[in-house]
Short mmCIF file of C-alpha atoms and ligand atoms in Angstrom, two decimals:
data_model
loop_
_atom_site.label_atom_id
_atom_site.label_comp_id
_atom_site.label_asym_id
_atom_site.label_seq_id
_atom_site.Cartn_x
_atom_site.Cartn_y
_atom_site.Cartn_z
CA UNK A 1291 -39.39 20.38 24.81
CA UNK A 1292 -37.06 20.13 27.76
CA UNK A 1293 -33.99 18.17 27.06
CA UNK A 1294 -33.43 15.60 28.90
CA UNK A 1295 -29.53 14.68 28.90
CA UNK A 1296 -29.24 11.12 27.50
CA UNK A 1297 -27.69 8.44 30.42
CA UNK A 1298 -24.47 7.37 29.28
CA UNK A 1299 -24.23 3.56 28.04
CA UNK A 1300 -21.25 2.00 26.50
CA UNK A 1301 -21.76 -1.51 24.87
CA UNK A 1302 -17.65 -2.38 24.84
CA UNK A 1303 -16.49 -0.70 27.71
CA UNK A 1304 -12.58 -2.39 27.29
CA UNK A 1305 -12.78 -1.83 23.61
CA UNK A 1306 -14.12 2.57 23.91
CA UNK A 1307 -12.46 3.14 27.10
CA UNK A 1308 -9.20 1.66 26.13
CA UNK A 1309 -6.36 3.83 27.43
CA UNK A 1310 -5.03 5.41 24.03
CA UNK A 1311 -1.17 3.86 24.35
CA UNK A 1312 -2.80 0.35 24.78
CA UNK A 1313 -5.14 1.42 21.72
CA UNK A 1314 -2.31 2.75 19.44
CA UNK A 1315 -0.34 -0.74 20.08
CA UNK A 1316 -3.67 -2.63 18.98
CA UNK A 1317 -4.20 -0.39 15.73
CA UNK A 1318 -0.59 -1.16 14.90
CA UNK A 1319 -1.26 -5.03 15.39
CA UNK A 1320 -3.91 -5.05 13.58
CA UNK A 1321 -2.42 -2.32 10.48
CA UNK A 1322 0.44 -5.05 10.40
CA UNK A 1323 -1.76 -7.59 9.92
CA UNK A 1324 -4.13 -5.88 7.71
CA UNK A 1325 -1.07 -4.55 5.62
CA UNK A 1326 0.06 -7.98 4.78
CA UNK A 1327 -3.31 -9.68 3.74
CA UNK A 1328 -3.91 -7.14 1.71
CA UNK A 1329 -0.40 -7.34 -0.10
CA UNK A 1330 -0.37 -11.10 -0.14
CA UNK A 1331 -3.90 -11.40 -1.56
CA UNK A 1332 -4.73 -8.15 -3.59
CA UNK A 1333 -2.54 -7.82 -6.48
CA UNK A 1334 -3.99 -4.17 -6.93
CA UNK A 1335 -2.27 -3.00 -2.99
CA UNK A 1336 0.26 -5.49 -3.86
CA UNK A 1337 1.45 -3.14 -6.95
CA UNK A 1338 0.93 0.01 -5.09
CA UNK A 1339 3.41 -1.11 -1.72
CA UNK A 1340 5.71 -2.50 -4.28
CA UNK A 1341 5.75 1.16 -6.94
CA UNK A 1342 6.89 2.45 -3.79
CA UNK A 1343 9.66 0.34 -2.93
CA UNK A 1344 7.57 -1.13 0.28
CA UNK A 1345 7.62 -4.36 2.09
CA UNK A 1346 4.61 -5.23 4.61
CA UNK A 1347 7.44 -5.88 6.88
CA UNK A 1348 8.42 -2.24 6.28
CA UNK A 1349 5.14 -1.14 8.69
CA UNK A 1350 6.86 -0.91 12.55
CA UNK A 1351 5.19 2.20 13.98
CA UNK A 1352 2.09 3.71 13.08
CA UNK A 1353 3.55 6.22 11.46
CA UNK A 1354 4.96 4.05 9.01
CA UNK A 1355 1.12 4.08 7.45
CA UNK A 1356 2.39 7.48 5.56
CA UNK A 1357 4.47 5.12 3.37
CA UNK A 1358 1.42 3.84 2.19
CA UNK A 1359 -0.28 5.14 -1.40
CA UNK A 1360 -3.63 6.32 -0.88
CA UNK A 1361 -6.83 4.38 -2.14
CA UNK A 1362 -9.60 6.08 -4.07
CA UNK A 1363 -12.95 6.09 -5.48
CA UNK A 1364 -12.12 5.52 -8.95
CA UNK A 1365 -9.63 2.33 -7.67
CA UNK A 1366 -12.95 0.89 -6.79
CA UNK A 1367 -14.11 1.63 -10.22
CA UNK A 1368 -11.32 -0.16 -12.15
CA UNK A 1369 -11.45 -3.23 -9.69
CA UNK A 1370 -15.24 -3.38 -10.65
CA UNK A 1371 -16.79 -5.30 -9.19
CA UNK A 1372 -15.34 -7.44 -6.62
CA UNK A 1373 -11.09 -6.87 -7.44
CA UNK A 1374 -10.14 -5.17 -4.33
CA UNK A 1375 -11.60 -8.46 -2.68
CA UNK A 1376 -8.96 -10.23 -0.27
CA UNK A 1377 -11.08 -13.70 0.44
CA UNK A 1378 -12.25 -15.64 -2.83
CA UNK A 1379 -16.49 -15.46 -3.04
CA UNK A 1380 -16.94 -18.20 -1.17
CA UNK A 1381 -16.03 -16.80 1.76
CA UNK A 1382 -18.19 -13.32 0.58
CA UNK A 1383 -21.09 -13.98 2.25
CA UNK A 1384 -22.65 -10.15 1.73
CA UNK A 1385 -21.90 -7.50 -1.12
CA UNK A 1386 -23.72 -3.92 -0.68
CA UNK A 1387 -23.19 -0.79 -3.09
CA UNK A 1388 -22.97 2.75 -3.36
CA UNK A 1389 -23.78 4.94 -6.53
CA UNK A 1390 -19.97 5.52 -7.69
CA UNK A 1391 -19.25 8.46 -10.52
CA UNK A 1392 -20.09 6.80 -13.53
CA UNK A 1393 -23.04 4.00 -14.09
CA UNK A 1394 -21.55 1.74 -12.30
CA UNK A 1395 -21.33 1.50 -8.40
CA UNK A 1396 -19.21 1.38 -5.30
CA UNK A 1397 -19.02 -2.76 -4.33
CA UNK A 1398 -18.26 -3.99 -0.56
CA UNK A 1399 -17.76 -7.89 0.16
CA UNK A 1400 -17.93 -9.25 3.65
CA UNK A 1401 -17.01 -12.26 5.11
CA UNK A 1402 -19.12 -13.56 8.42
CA UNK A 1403 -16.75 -11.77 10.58
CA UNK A 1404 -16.47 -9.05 8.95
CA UNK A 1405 -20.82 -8.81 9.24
CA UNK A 1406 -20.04 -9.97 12.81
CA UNK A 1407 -17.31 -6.72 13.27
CA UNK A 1408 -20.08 -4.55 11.92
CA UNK A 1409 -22.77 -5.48 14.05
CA UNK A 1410 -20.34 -5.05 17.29
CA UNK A 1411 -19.96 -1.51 15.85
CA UNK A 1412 -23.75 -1.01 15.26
CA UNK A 1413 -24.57 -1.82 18.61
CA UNK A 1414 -22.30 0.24 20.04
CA UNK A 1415 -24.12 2.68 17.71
CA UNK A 1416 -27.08 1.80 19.25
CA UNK A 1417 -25.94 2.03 22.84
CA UNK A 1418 -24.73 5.21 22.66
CA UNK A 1419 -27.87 6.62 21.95
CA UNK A 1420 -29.29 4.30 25.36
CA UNK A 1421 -30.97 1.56 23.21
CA UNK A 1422 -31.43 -1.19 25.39
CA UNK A 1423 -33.33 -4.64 24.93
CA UNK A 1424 -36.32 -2.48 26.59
CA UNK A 1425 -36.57 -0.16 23.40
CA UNK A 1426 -38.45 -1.05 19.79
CA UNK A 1427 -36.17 0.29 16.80
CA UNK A 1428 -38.36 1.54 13.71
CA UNK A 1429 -35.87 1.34 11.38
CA UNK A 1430 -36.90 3.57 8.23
CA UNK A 1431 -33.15 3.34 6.32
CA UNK A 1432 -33.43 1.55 3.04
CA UNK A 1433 -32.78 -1.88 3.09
CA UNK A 1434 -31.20 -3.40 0.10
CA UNK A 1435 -27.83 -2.64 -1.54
CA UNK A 1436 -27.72 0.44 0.76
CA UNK A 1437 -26.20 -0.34 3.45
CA UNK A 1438 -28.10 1.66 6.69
CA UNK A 1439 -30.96 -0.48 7.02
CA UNK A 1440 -28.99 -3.55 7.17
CA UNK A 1441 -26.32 -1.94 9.37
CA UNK A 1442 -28.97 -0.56 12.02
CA UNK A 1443 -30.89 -4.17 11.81
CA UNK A 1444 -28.03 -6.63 12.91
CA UNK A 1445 -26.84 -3.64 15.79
CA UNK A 1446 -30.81 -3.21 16.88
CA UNK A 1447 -30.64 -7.31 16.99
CA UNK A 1448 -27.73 -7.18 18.83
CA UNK A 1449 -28.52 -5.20 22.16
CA UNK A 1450 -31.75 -7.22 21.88
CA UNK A 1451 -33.62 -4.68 20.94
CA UNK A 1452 -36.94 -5.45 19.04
CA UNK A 1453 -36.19 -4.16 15.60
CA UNK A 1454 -38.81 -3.14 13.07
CA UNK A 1455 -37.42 -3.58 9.68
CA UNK A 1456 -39.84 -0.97 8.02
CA UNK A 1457 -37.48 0.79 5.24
CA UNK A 1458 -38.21 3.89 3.57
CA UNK A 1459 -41.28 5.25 2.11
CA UNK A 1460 -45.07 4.98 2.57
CA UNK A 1461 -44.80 7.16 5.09
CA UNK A 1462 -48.54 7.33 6.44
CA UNK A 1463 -47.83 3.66 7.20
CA UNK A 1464 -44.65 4.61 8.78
CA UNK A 1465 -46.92 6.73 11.14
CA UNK A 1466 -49.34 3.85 11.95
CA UNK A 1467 -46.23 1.61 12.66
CA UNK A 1468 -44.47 3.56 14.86
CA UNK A 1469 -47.75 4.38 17.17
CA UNK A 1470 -49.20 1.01 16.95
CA UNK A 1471 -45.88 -0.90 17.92
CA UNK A 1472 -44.74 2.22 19.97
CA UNK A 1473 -41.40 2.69 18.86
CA UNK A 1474 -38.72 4.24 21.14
CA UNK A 1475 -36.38 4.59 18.47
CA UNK A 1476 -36.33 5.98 15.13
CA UNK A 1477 -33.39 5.28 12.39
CA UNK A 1478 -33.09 6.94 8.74
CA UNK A 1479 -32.07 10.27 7.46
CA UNK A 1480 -32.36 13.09 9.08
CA UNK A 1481 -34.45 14.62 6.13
CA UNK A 1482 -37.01 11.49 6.06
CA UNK A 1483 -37.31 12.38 9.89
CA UNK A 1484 -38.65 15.68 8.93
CA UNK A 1485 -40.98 14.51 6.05
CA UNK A 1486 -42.20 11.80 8.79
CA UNK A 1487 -42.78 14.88 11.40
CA UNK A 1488 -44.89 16.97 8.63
CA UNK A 1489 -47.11 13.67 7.60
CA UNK A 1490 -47.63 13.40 11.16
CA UNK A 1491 -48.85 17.18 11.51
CA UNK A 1492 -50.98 16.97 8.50
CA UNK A 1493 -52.50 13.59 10.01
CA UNK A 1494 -53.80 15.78 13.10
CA UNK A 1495 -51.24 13.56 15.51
CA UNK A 1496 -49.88 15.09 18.60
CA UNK A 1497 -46.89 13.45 18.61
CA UNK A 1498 -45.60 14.68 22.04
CA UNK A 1499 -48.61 13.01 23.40
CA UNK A 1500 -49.53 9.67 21.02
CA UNK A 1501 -45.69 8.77 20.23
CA UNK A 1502 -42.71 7.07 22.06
CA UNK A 1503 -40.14 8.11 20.20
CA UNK A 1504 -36.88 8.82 22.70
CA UNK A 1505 -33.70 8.75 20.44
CA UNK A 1506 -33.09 8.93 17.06
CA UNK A 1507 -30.21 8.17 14.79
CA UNK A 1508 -29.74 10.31 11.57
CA UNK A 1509 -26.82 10.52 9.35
CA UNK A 1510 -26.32 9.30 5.58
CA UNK A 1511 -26.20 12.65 4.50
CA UNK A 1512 -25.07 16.19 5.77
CA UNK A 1513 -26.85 18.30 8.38
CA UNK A 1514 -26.64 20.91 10.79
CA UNK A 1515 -27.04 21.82 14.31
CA UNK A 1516 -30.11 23.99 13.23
CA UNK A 1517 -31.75 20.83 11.31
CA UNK A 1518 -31.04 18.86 15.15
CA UNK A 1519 -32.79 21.49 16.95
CA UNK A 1520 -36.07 20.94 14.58
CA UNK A 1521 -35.76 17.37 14.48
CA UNK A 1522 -35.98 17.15 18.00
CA UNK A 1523 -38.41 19.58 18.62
CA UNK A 1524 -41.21 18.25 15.81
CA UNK A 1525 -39.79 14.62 16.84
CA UNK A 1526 -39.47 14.85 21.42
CA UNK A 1527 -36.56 12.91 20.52
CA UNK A 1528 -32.79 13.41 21.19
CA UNK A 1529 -31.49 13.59 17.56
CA UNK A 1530 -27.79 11.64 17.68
CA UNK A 1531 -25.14 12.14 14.67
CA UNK A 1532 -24.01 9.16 13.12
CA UNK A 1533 -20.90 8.76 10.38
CA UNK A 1534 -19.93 5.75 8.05
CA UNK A 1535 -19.47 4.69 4.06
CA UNK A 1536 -20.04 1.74 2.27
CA UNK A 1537 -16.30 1.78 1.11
CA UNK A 1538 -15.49 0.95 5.07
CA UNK A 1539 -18.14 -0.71 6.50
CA UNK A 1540 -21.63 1.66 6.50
CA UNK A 1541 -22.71 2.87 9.65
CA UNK A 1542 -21.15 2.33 12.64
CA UNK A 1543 -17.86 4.03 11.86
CA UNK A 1544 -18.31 7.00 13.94
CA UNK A 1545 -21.41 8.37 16.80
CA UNK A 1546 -21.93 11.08 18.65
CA UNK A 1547 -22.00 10.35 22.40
CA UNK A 1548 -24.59 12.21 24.41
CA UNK A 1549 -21.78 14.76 24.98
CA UNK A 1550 -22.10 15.51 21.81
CA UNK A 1551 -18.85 17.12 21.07
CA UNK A 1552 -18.48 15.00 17.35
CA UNK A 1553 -18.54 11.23 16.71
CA UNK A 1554 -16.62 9.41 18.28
CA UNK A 1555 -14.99 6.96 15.72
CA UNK A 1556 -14.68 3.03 16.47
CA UNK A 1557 -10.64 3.29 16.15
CA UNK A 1558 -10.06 -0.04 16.97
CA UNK A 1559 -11.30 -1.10 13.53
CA UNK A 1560 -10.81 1.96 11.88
CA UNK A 1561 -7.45 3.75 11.76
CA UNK A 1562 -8.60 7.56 10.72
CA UNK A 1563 -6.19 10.10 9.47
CA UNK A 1564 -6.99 13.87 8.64
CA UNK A 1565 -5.05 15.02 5.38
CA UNK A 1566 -4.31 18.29 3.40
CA UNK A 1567 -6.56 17.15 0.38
CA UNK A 1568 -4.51 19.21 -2.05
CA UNK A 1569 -0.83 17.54 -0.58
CA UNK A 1570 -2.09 14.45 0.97
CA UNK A 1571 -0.01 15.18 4.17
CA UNK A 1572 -1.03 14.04 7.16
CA UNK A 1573 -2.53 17.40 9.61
CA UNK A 1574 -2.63 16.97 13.10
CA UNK A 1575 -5.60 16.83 15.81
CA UNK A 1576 -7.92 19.94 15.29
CA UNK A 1577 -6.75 21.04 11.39
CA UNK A 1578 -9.50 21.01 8.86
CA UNK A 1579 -8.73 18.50 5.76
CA UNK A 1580 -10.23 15.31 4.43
CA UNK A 1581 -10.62 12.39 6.51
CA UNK A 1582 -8.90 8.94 5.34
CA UNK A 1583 -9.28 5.58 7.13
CA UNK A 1584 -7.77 2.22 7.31
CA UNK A 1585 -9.49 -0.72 8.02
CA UNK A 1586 -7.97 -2.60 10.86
CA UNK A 1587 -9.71 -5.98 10.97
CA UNK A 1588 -12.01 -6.00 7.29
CA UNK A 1589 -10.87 -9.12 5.53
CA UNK A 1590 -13.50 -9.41 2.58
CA UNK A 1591 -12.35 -6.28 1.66
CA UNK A 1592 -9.46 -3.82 3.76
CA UNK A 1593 -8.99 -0.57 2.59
CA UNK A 1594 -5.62 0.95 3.36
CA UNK A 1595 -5.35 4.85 3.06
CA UNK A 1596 -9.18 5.14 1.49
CA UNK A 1597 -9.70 9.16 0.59
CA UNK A 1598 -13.10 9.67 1.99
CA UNK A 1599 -13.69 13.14 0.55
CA UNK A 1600 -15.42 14.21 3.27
CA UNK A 1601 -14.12 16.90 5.08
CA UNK A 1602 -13.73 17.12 8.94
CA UNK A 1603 -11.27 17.79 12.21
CA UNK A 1604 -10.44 14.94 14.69
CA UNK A 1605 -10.84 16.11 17.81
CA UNK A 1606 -8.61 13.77 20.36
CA UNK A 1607 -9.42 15.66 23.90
CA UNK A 1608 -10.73 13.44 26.58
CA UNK A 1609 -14.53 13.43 26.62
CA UNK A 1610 -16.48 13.22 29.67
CA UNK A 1611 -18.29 10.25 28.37
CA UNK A 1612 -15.35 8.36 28.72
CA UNK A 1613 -14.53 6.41 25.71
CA UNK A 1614 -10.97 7.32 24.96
CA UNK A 1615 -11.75 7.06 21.00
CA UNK A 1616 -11.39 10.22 19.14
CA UNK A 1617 -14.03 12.54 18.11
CA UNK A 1618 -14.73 13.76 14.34
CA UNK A 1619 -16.42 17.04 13.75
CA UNK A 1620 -19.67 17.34 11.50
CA UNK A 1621 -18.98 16.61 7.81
CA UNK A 1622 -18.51 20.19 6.79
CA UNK A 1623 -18.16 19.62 3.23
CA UNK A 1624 -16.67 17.28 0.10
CA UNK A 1625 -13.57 17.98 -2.00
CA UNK A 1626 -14.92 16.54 -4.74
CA UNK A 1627 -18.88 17.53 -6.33
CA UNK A 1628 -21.05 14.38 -5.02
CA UNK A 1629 -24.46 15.48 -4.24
CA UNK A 1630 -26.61 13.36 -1.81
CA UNK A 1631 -30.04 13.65 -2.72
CA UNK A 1632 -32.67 12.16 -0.79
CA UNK A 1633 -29.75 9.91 0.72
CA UNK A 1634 -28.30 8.39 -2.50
CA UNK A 1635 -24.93 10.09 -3.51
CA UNK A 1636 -25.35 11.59 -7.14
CA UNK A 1637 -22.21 12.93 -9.24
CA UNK A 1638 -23.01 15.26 -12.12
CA UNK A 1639 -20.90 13.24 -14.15
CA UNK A 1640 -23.73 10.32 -13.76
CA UNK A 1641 -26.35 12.92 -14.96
CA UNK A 1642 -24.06 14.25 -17.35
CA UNK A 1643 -23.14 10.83 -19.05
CA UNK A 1644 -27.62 10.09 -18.62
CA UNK A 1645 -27.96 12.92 -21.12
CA UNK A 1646 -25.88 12.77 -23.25
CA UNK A 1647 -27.11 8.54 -24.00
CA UNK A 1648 -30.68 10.89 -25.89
CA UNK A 1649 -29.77 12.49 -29.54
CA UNK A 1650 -30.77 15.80 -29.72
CA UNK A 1651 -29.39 16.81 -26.31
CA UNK A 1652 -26.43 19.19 -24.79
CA UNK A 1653 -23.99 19.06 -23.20
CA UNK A 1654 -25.16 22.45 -21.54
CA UNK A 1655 -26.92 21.46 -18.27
CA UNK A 1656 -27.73 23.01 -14.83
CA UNK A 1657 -28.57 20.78 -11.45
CA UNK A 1658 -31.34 22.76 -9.57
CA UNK A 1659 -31.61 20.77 -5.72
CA UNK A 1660 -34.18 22.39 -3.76
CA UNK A 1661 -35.85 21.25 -0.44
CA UNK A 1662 -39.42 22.57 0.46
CA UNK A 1663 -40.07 22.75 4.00
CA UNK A 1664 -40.34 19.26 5.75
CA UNK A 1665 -40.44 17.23 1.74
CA UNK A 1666 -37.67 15.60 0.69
CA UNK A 1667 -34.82 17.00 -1.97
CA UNK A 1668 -35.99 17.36 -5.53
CA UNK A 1669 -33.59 17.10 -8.13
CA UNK A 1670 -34.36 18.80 -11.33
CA UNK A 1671 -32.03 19.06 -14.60
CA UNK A 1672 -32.30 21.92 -17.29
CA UNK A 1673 -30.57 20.50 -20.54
CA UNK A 1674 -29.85 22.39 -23.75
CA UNK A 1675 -31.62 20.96 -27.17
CA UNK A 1676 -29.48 20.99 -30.47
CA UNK A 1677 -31.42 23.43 -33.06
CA UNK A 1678 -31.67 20.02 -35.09
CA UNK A 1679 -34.10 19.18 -32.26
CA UNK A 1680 -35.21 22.59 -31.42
CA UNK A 1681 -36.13 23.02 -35.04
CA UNK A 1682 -38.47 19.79 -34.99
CA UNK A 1683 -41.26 20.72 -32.71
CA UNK A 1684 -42.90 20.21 -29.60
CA UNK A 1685 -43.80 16.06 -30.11
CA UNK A 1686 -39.90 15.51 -31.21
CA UNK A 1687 -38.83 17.52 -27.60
CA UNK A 1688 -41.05 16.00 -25.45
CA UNK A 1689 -40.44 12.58 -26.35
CA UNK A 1690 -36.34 13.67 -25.63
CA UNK A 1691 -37.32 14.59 -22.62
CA UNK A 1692 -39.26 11.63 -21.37
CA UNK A 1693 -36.23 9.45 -22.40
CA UNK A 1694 -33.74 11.42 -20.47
CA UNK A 1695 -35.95 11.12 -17.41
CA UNK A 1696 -36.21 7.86 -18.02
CA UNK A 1697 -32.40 7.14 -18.49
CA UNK A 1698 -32.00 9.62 -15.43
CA UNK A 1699 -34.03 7.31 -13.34
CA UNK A 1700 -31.96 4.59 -14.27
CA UNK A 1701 -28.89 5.69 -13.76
CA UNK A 1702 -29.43 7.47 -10.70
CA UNK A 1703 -31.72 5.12 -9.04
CA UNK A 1704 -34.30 8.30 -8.22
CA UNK A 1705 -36.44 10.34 -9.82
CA UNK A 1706 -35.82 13.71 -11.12
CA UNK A 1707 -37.44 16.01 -13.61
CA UNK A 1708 -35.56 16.75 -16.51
CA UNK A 1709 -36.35 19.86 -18.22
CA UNK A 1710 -35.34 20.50 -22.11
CA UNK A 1711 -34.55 23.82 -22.71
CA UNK A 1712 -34.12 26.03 -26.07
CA UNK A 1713 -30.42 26.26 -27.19
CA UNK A 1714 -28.75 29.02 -25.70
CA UNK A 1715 -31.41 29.35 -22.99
CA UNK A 1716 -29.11 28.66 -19.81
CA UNK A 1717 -26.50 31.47 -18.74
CA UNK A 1718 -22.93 30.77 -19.91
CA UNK A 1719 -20.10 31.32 -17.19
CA UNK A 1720 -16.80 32.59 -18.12
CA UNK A 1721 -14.89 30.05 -15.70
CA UNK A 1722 -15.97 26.95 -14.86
CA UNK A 1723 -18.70 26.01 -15.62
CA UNK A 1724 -21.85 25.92 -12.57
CA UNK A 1725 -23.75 23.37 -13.14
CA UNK A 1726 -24.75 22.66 -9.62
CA UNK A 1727 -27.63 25.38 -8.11
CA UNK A 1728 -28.07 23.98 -4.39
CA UNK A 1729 -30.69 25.70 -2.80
CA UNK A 1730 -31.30 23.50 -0.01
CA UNK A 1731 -30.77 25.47 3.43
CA UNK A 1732 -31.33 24.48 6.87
P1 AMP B 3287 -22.75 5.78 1.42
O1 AMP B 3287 -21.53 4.98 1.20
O2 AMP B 3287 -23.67 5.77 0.25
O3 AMP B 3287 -23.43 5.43 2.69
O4 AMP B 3287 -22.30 7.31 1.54
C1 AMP B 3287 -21.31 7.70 2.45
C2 AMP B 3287 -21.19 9.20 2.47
O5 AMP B 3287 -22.35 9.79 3.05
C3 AMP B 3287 -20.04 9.70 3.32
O6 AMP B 3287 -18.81 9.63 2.64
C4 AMP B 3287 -20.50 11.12 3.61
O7 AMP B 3287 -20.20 11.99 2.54
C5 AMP B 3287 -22.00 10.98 3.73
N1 AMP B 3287 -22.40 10.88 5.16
C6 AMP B 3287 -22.64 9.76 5.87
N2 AMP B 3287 -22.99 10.08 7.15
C7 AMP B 3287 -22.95 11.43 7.24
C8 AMP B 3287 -23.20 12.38 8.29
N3 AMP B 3287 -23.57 12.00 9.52
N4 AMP B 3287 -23.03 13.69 8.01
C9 AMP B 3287 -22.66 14.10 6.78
N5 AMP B 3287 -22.43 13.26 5.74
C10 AMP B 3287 -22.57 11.95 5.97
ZN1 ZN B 3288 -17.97 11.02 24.40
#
């Protein structure tokens, strides 16, 4: 396919274009503001500023943000579920979720501005990639807790687009759907894309010839410039990059313009920092570390100094597009060990803990992810039996096995195959321990 370069649209031209001195004095309105709601209403940042000796008042430059303790994934945990909330639940009028590390998950409140900030962002999502009232959206993210298909609804609504709220799965009616109602645009991950472009082959369908499809949006999940190049060529669609988490707002934090040089990242909501993950100083524009944002106007639930555990470089050269917002790279990795697998993040301390809840079981285990051609991620675990177990027979070991894929299910919220294994059958390491065997490659 030839590519055709996609026109450049920008939904909030004063808000992306925004000459960066004007945009720095916004962010540190807004961090002032943000700062002090949070202290005044969330005794968990109110104890953190004051363990430090610091006053919201204390905040008069943006650098002043370093003074600030970082927030993490397992504060979310211990305010289970809605204590990092800054409006009482009346106000809530949204939660979504995110698998966390242990059974429990990752909560987000929003208030109706906050739904109202995140549809702004979506359809500047949207715009970037040229979606226009004139395009139909086939919108194949989940919809539920998660929060893409939501997310890409309210933007698609937003530039007037007509959206088709389809979700994931049963994809041979995905394929109907997006011929029938000739959709222009495609969202979900950029693996489901592929699994959509081999049912399609299998069907017999031409899709250069029977489908519409101009633009699609793919993120959720790592992938790679190699992945884009197959997307859009099984697709004829311009594959765009898109960047967010639950913990923020979902999507809509950061998208690639059709420059494509990295996402550019909606600062005006979302203050972003780059860190050294192992000293948690700040690096400047163009250094590898993890990436760490503020929230600049959430008030169901601001995040000051969140540790995304991604891992990225900001990139704050002009681009050619001309939105003045800076640019992050491709996630290029994690500092910690969460796994997303078919889109939902998995820790191995969630299989672990899924495990070890059937007697007769390990705590010797290997991940195996694997990715066939064009199918989606399989997830298989190979768990040690005691010799209690071992020593009972074939009914006693499958029936351990069928509960830990049952428990897996449940605790994971996807399928995997759980495999028992002699004891002593998987390879001992003389370090750490590898649990995780990642074989997908693209
Ligand atoms: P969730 O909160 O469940 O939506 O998961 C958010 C996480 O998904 C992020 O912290 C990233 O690790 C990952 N993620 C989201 N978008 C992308 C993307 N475009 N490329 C790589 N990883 C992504
Ligand atoms: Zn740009």
């Amino acid at each position: 396919m030839t590519k055709r370069q996609l026109e450049v649209l920008i939904w909030n031209r004063e808000c992306e274009t925004m000459p960066r001195t004007d945009l720095r004095s916004l962010q540190l309105r807004r961090l002032r503001e943000t700062v002090a709601r949070a202290y005044q209403r969330v005794p968990f940042y109110r104890r953190a500023l004051d363990s430090r000796g610091v006053k919201p008042e204390d905040i008069r430059t943006l650098e002043d943000l370093r003074r600030l303790s970082f927030t993490v994934k397992s504060d979310l945990r211990d305010n289970y579920p809605f204590g990092l909330f800054a409006e009482p639940l009346a106000q809530i009028v949204r939660v979504h979720a995110s698998s966390g590390t242990t059974g429990k998950p990752i909560v987000a409140g929003y208030t109706r501005h906050d739904l109202d900030i995140w549809t702004e962002v979506m359809a500047r999502v949207l715009a970037a990639g040229g979606v226009t009232d004139r395009d139909v959206v086939h919108n194949a993210y989940g919809h539920g807790l998660f929060t893409g298909g939501f997310g890409f609804h309210q933007g698609a609504e937003r530039v007037g687009a007509t959206v088709v709220p389809v979700a994931s799965g049963l994809t041979k009616r995905q394929l109907m759907l997006i011929e029938d109602f000739g959709a222009t645009v495609l969202c979900c991950t950029p693996s489901y894309s592929l699994v959509i472009a081999e049912a399609a082959a299998d069907e017999g369908i031409d899709i250069g010839f029977r489908w519409q499809l101009r633009v699609g949006f793919f993120g959720a999940e790592p992938w790679s410039e190699r992945m884009r190049e197959e997307i859009e060529e099984k697709l004829h669609l311009h594959a765009v990059n898109i960047y967010g988490l639950t913990e923020i707002v979902g999507p809509g934090v950061a998208v690639e313009c059709p420059f494509q040089q990295g996402m550019h990242i909606a600062e005006d909501h979302f203050l972003a920092e780059v860190i050294d993950p192992e000293t948690g100083e700040p690096l400047g524009y163009g250094q590898k570390g993890e990436l760490v944002f503020t929230t600049l106007t959430k008030e169901g639930m601001p995040m000051l100094r969140y540790r995304t555990r991604d891992l990225t470089t900001l990139d704050d050269e002009p681009c050619p597009c001309g939105r003045t917002l800076v640019r992050m790279d491709r996630v290029t990795g994690r500092t910690d060990d969460m796994l997303i697998i078919r889109g939902v993040n998995v820790y191995p301390s969630q299989i672990e803990w899924a495990l070890l809840q059937v007697a007769g079981l390990e705590p010797q285990y290997v991940i195996v992810v694997d990715r066939q051609r064009d199918s989606l991620d399989e997830l298989e675990i190979r768990v040690e039996t005691t010799a209690k177990l071992h020593a009972e027979g074939a009914a006693a070991l499958a029936a351990a096995q069928a509960e830990a894929n049952r428990l897996m299910h449940q605790a994971l919220g996807l399928s995997a195959t759980v495999m028992v294994v002699p004891p002593g059958a998987l390879p001992r390491s003389e370090g750490k321990a590898q649990r995780v065997i990642d074989k997908r490659q693209r």
